């Protein structure tokens, strides 16, 4: 019997594990998810054993710094884009031409850099371990700068990426890959965190392919069913947070 896919992550927010869930859901793959184990305490225990034991479970694997982790047989790996790189070809979501896995990985890394890590830093610009409330002023300033300069740069890049190949609606033309899912979730989270700024960007008409791409991914049958299910967790304290003070419209 094939080894099961096991996702190890916290509960209470979609978080970084969402990129992995979306790939598994799109492919219709069976998997277990510590995030749906039940109580917060049960989930915390299931996750932290991988972070605190010297060499948890499998001798060949080095310790893990932070979730998500992914277990497949004897292999347990961490780092979201690394897990996607592993899973992509197995799920048929990494293209088929020579070099496609690296094209897809580059696109996924770019989306995670700009529309996940940078968005996280907008509410934690001074220190990750400090409360948002203790860096509120800096967060406001950083968000304003981000909306003014970085958001148009990222959206402009994705518009260019989506129009660089005439053959289809996806990032690799007519071939749907996990990079499309990563971009979708990054846009979705950014829409949650900065609704006014994103509405303004959409209305500018400069990024029509980007917003259409978000809609197209959302409408894919397996993704639509997953998003409507109780497996899809709500945004809250994670990377994508809504702070009205940070969400500004700048010309
Ligand atoms: N680059 C890693 C980041 C992992 C990460 O920071 N995970 C968060 C949860 S979303 C975490 O556990 N952070 C704990 C910490 O930084 O102390 C990835 O993409 O998987």
Tab-separated table of C-alpha atoms and ligand atoms in Angstrom:
chain	number	residue	atom	x	y	z
A	1	UNK	CA	0.000	0.000	0.000
A	2	UNK	CA	1.265	3.499	-0.862
A	3	UNK	CA	2.346	5.664	2.067
A	4	UNK	CA	-0.257	8.270	3.052
A	5	UNK	CA	0.271	11.992	2.603
A	6	UNK	CA	0.369	13.626	6.046
A	7	UNK	CA	0.263	17.381	6.502
A	8	UNK	CA	1.467	18.707	9.829
A	9	UNK	CA	0.347	22.225	10.683
A	10	UNK	CA	-1.467	24.352	13.254
A	11	UNK	CA	-5.147	25.101	13.172
A	12	UNK	CA	-7.128	28.354	13.328
A	13	UNK	CA	-5.896	29.980	10.101
A	14	UNK	CA	-5.230	28.769	6.550
A	15	UNK	CA	-1.567	29.706	7.093
A	16	UNK	CA	1.308	28.555	4.950
A	17	UNK	CA	-0.067	25.013	4.850
A	18	UNK	CA	-2.894	26.284	2.671
A	19	UNK	CA	-0.678	26.170	-0.379
A	20	UNK	CA	-0.138	22.463	0.202
A	21	UNK	CA	-3.825	21.785	0.936
A	22	UNK	CA	-4.860	23.532	-2.285
A	23	UNK	CA	-2.491	21.377	-4.355
A	24	UNK	CA	-3.746	18.173	-2.727
A	25	UNK	CA	-7.374	19.254	-3.101
A	26	UNK	CA	-6.963	20.261	-6.748
A	27	UNK	CA	-5.457	16.831	-7.494
A	28	UNK	CA	-8.156	15.007	-5.479
A	29	UNK	CA	-5.428	13.333	-3.405
A	30	UNK	CA	-6.192	11.741	-0.038
A	31	UNK	CA	-4.284	13.228	2.925
A	32	UNK	CA	-4.428	13.623	6.659
A	33	UNK	CA	-4.113	17.057	8.246
A	34	UNK	CA	-3.234	17.693	11.891
A	35	UNK	CA	-5.037	21.023	11.423
A	36	UNK	CA	-8.359	19.174	11.509
A	37	UNK	CA	-7.594	16.984	14.523
A	38	UNK	CA	-10.015	18.759	16.819
A	39	UNK	CA	-9.060	20.859	19.824
A	40	UNK	CA	-6.324	23.455	19.579
A	41	UNK	CA	-4.413	21.585	22.255
A	42	UNK	CA	-4.441	18.293	20.341
A	43	UNK	CA	-3.226	20.061	17.226
A	44	UNK	CA	-0.499	21.913	19.117
A	45	UNK	CA	0.801	18.646	20.589
A	46	UNK	CA	0.764	16.891	17.209
A	47	UNK	CA	2.779	19.736	15.664
A	48	UNK	CA	5.200	20.621	18.445
A	49	UNK	CA	6.517	17.086	18.833
A	50	UNK	CA	8.185	17.637	15.457
A	51	UNK	CA	9.698	20.899	16.653
A	52	UNK	CA	10.956	19.919	20.076
A	53	UNK	CA	12.229	16.344	19.811
A	54	UNK	CA	15.825	16.111	18.755
A	55	UNK	CA	15.189	13.816	15.796
A	56	UNK	CA	11.507	13.040	15.686
A	57	UNK	CA	10.454	9.677	14.284
A	58	UNK	CA	12.762	9.209	11.338
A	59	UNK	CA	16.509	9.101	11.859
A	60	UNK	CA	17.371	10.340	8.387
A	61	UNK	CA	15.553	13.641	8.785
A	62	UNK	CA	17.154	16.713	10.356
A	63	UNK	CA	15.107	18.762	12.878
A	64	UNK	CA	12.470	21.178	11.633
A	65	UNK	CA	12.419	24.895	12.388
A	66	UNK	CA	8.761	25.669	11.761
A	67	UNK	CA	5.610	24.157	10.315
A	68	UNK	CA	4.291	23.183	7.819
A	69	UNK	CA	5.928	19.778	7.730
A	70	UNK	CA	4.929	17.029	5.335
A	71	UNK	CA	5.332	13.316	5.927
A	72	UNK	CA	5.352	10.745	3.161
A	73	UNK	CA	6.620	7.390	4.302
A	74	UNK	CA	10.059	7.802	5.867
A	75	UNK	CA	10.512	11.264	4.436
A	76	UNK	CA	9.475	14.246	6.515
A	77	UNK	CA	10.214	17.623	4.959
A	78	UNK	CA	9.546	21.255	5.825
A	79	UNK	CA	9.468	24.616	4.009
A	80	UNK	CA	6.295	25.279	2.032
A	81	UNK	CA	7.847	25.706	-1.446
A	82	UNK	CA	10.057	22.667	-0.860
A	83	UNK	CA	7.002	20.552	-0.020
A	84	UNK	CA	5.296	21.836	-3.163
A	85	UNK	CA	8.371	21.036	-5.227
A	86	UNK	CA	8.188	17.472	-3.901
A	87	UNK	CA	4.459	17.079	-4.404
A	88	UNK	CA	3.998	19.008	-7.658
A	89	UNK	CA	5.205	16.285	-10.076
A	90	UNK	CA	3.456	13.532	-8.081
A	91	UNK	CA	0.145	15.396	-8.320
A	92	UNK	CA	0.559	16.324	-11.997
A	93	UNK	CA	0.790	19.999	-11.114
A	94	UNK	CA	4.332	20.875	-12.159
A	95	UNK	CA	4.127	20.960	-15.964
A	96	UNK	CA	5.578	18.343	-18.290
A	97	UNK	CA	8.409	19.973	-20.261
A	98	UNK	CA	12.052	19.722	-19.312
A	99	UNK	CA	12.704	22.404	-16.697
A	100	UNK	CA	9.037	23.050	-15.876
A	101	UNK	CA	9.435	22.075	-12.223
A	102	UNK	CA	11.939	24.917	-11.848
A	103	UNK	CA	9.768	27.360	-13.793
A	104	UNK	CA	6.863	26.508	-11.532
A	105	UNK	CA	9.024	26.712	-8.423
A	106	UNK	CA	10.337	30.149	-9.445
A	107	UNK	CA	6.797	31.450	-9.901
A	108	UNK	CA	5.700	30.002	-6.552
A	109	UNK	CA	8.721	31.491	-4.762
A	110	UNK	CA	8.061	34.887	-6.348
A	111	UNK	CA	4.434	34.881	-5.204
A	112	UNK	CA	5.441	33.797	-1.689
A	113	UNK	CA	8.165	36.457	-1.461
A	114	UNK	CA	5.989	39.345	-2.568
A	115	UNK	CA	2.425	38.546	-1.620
A	116	UNK	CA	2.972	36.402	1.457
A	117	UNK	CA	6.237	37.278	3.232
A	118	UNK	CA	5.985	40.993	2.471
A	119	UNK	CA	2.332	41.063	3.540
A	120	UNK	CA	3.302	39.371	6.800
A	121	UNK	CA	5.977	42.006	7.389
A	122	UNK	CA	3.430	44.781	6.896
A	123	UNK	CA	1.875	43.940	10.276
A	124	UNK	CA	5.132	42.866	11.938
A	125	UNK	CA	7.715	45.342	10.604
A	126	UNK	CA	9.845	45.559	13.750
A	127	UNK	CA	9.866	42.102	15.327
A	128	UNK	CA	8.077	38.816	14.706
A	129	UNK	CA	7.861	38.086	18.432
A	130	UNK	CA	6.299	41.436	19.372
A	131	UNK	CA	2.544	42.021	19.365
A	132	UNK	CA	1.131	43.985	16.444
A	133	UNK	CA	-0.231	46.499	18.989
A	134	UNK	CA	3.356	47.267	20.047
A	135	UNK	CA	4.427	48.076	16.489
A	136	UNK	CA	1.200	49.599	15.244
A	137	UNK	CA	2.604	52.932	14.064
A	138	UNK	CA	5.466	51.288	12.197
A	139	UNK	CA	3.032	48.803	10.719
A	140	UNK	CA	0.844	51.604	9.411
A	141	UNK	CA	3.798	53.351	7.832
A	142	UNK	CA	5.163	50.179	6.334
A	143	UNK	CA	1.754	49.238	4.912
A	144	UNK	CA	1.398	52.642	3.273
A	145	UNK	CA	4.797	52.339	1.643
A	146	UNK	CA	4.006	48.782	0.602
A	147	UNK	CA	0.715	49.778	-1.006
A	148	UNK	CA	2.382	52.705	-2.751
A	149	UNK	CA	5.399	50.948	-4.243
A	150	UNK	CA	5.455	47.179	-3.752
A	151	UNK	CA	1.836	46.233	-4.422
A	152	UNK	CA	1.822	47.810	-7.926
A	153	UNK	CA	5.199	46.237	-8.616
A	154	UNK	CA	3.954	42.757	-7.688
A	155	UNK	CA	0.608	43.083	-9.448
A	156	UNK	CA	2.406	44.480	-12.500
A	157	UNK	CA	4.764	41.499	-12.534
A	158	UNK	CA	1.863	39.015	-12.369
A	159	UNK	CA	0.019	40.855	-15.141
A	160	UNK	CA	3.140	40.528	-17.260
A	161	UNK	CA	3.546	36.843	-16.353
A	162	UNK	CA	-0.060	36.104	-17.249
A	163	UNK	CA	0.133	37.855	-20.612
A	164	UNK	CA	3.534	36.553	-21.679
A	165	UNK	CA	2.078	33.370	-23.215
A	166	UNK	CA	-0.976	33.680	-25.438
A	167	UNK	CA	-1.902	30.018	-25.299
A	168	UNK	CA	-3.978	29.990	-22.174
A	169	UNK	CA	-5.169	31.540	-18.956
A	170	UNK	CA	-2.544	30.041	-16.628
A	171	UNK	CA	0.984	31.022	-15.688
A	172	UNK	CA	2.410	28.308	-17.944
A	173	UNK	CA	-0.009	29.081	-20.777
A	174	UNK	CA	-2.544	26.275	-21.147
A	175	UNK	CA	-0.953	24.110	-18.438
A	176	UNK	CA	-2.375	24.501	-14.936
A	177	UNK	CA	0.256	24.107	-12.210
A	178	UNK	CA	0.595	24.573	-8.475
A	179	UNK	CA	2.082	28.029	-9.142
A	180	UNK	CA	-1.449	29.073	-10.161
A	181	UNK	CA	-2.703	27.845	-6.801
A	182	UNK	CA	0.024	29.661	-4.880
A	183	UNK	CA	-0.714	32.895	-6.733
A	184	UNK	CA	-4.432	32.402	-6.091
A	185	UNK	CA	-4.005	32.019	-2.341
A	186	UNK	CA	-1.526	34.910	-2.141
A	187	UNK	CA	-4.015	37.158	-3.957
A	188	UNK	CA	-6.877	35.881	-1.849
A	189	UNK	CA	-5.027	36.680	1.370
A	190	UNK	CA	-3.943	40.090	0.100
A	191	UNK	CA	-7.571	40.830	-0.815
A	192	UNK	CA	-8.503	39.974	2.777
A	193	UNK	CA	-5.726	42.084	4.314
A	194	UNK	CA	-6.033	45.117	2.036
A	195	UNK	CA	-9.578	45.149	0.587
A	196	UNK	CA	-9.660	48.870	-0.202
A	197	UNK	CA	-6.195	49.002	-1.721
A	198	UNK	CA	-6.931	45.923	-3.819
A	199	UNK	CA	-10.285	47.256	-4.958
A	200	UNK	CA	-8.536	50.426	-6.066
A	201	UNK	CA	-5.933	48.356	-7.934
A	202	UNK	CA	-8.644	46.308	-9.632
A	203	UNK	CA	-10.583	49.390	-10.693
A	204	UNK	CA	-7.455	50.901	-12.223
A	205	UNK	CA	-7.842	48.310	-15.017
A	206	UNK	CA	-4.080	47.720	-15.052
A	207	UNK	CA	-4.223	44.205	-13.658
A	208	UNK	CA	-7.248	42.658	-15.352
A	209	UNK	CA	-5.547	39.328	-16.028
A	210	UNK	CA	-4.456	39.055	-12.409
A	211	UNK	CA	-7.942	39.512	-10.966
A	212	UNK	CA	-9.404	37.247	-13.651
A	213	UNK	CA	-6.835	34.592	-12.760
A	214	UNK	CA	-7.978	34.702	-9.114
A	215	UNK	CA	-11.578	34.165	-10.275
A	216	UNK	CA	-10.608	31.366	-12.665
A	217	UNK	CA	-8.740	29.397	-9.990
A	218	UNK	CA	-11.546	29.924	-7.490
A	219	UNK	CA	-14.023	28.452	-9.996
A	220	UNK	CA	-12.118	25.216	-10.647
A	221	UNK	CA	-14.462	22.433	-9.472
A	222	UNK	CA	-12.242	20.836	-6.804
A	223	UNK	CA	-11.081	24.212	-5.512
A	224	UNK	CA	-14.619	25.637	-5.393
A	225	UNK	CA	-15.827	22.556	-3.472
A	226	UNK	CA	-12.917	22.791	-1.042
A	227	UNK	CA	-13.368	26.532	-0.453
A	228	UNK	CA	-17.031	25.952	0.349
A	229	UNK	CA	-16.234	23.117	2.783
A	230	UNK	CA	-15.446	23.410	6.483
A	231	UNK	CA	-11.881	22.257	5.721
A	232	UNK	CA	-11.096	25.782	4.482
A	233	UNK	CA	-10.170	27.770	7.582
A	234	UNK	CA	-10.910	31.440	8.020
A	235	UNK	CA	-8.287	34.181	8.027
A	236	UNK	CA	-7.533	35.457	11.510
A	237	UNK	CA	-4.160	35.863	13.259
A	238	UNK	CA	-1.889	34.473	10.566
A	239	UNK	CA	-0.035	36.023	7.657
A	240	UNK	CA	-3.152	37.700	6.289
A	241	UNK	CA	-4.721	40.011	8.878
A	242	UNK	CA	-7.122	42.838	8.377
A	243	UNK	CA	-6.138	46.032	10.169
A	244	UNK	CA	-8.293	48.930	8.913
A	245	UNK	CA	-5.535	51.454	9.741
A	246	UNK	CA	-3.211	49.710	7.300
A	247	UNK	CA	-5.600	49.463	4.374
A	248	UNK	CA	-5.331	52.769	2.552
A	249	UNK	CA	-6.003	53.988	-0.965
A	250	UNK	CA	-3.072	55.886	-2.452
A	251	UNK	CA	-2.997	57.511	-5.852
B	1	LIG	N1	9.753	29.569	5.151
B	1	LIG	C1	8.922	28.694	5.944
B	1	LIG	C2	8.295	29.504	7.056
B	1	LIG	C3	7.620	28.643	8.066
B	1	LIG	C4	7.028	29.469	9.194
B	1	LIG	O1	7.486	30.565	9.518
B	1	LIG	N2	5.986	28.942	9.815
B	1	LIG	C5	5.321	29.677	10.871
B	1	LIG	C6	3.907	29.253	10.939
B	1	LIG	S1	3.056	29.913	9.543
B	1	LIG	C7	5.914	29.357	12.176
B	1	LIG	O2	5.713	28.274	12.666
B	1	LIG	N3	6.658	30.246	12.760
B	1	LIG	C8	7.189	30.043	14.069
B	1	LIG	C9	8.364	30.947	14.311
B	1	LIG	O3	8.837	31.630	13.391
B	1	LIG	O4	8.758	30.976	15.482
B	1	LIG	C10	7.867	28.057	5.041
B	1	LIG	O5	7.566	28.630	3.988
B	1	LIG	O6	7.367	26.973	5.360
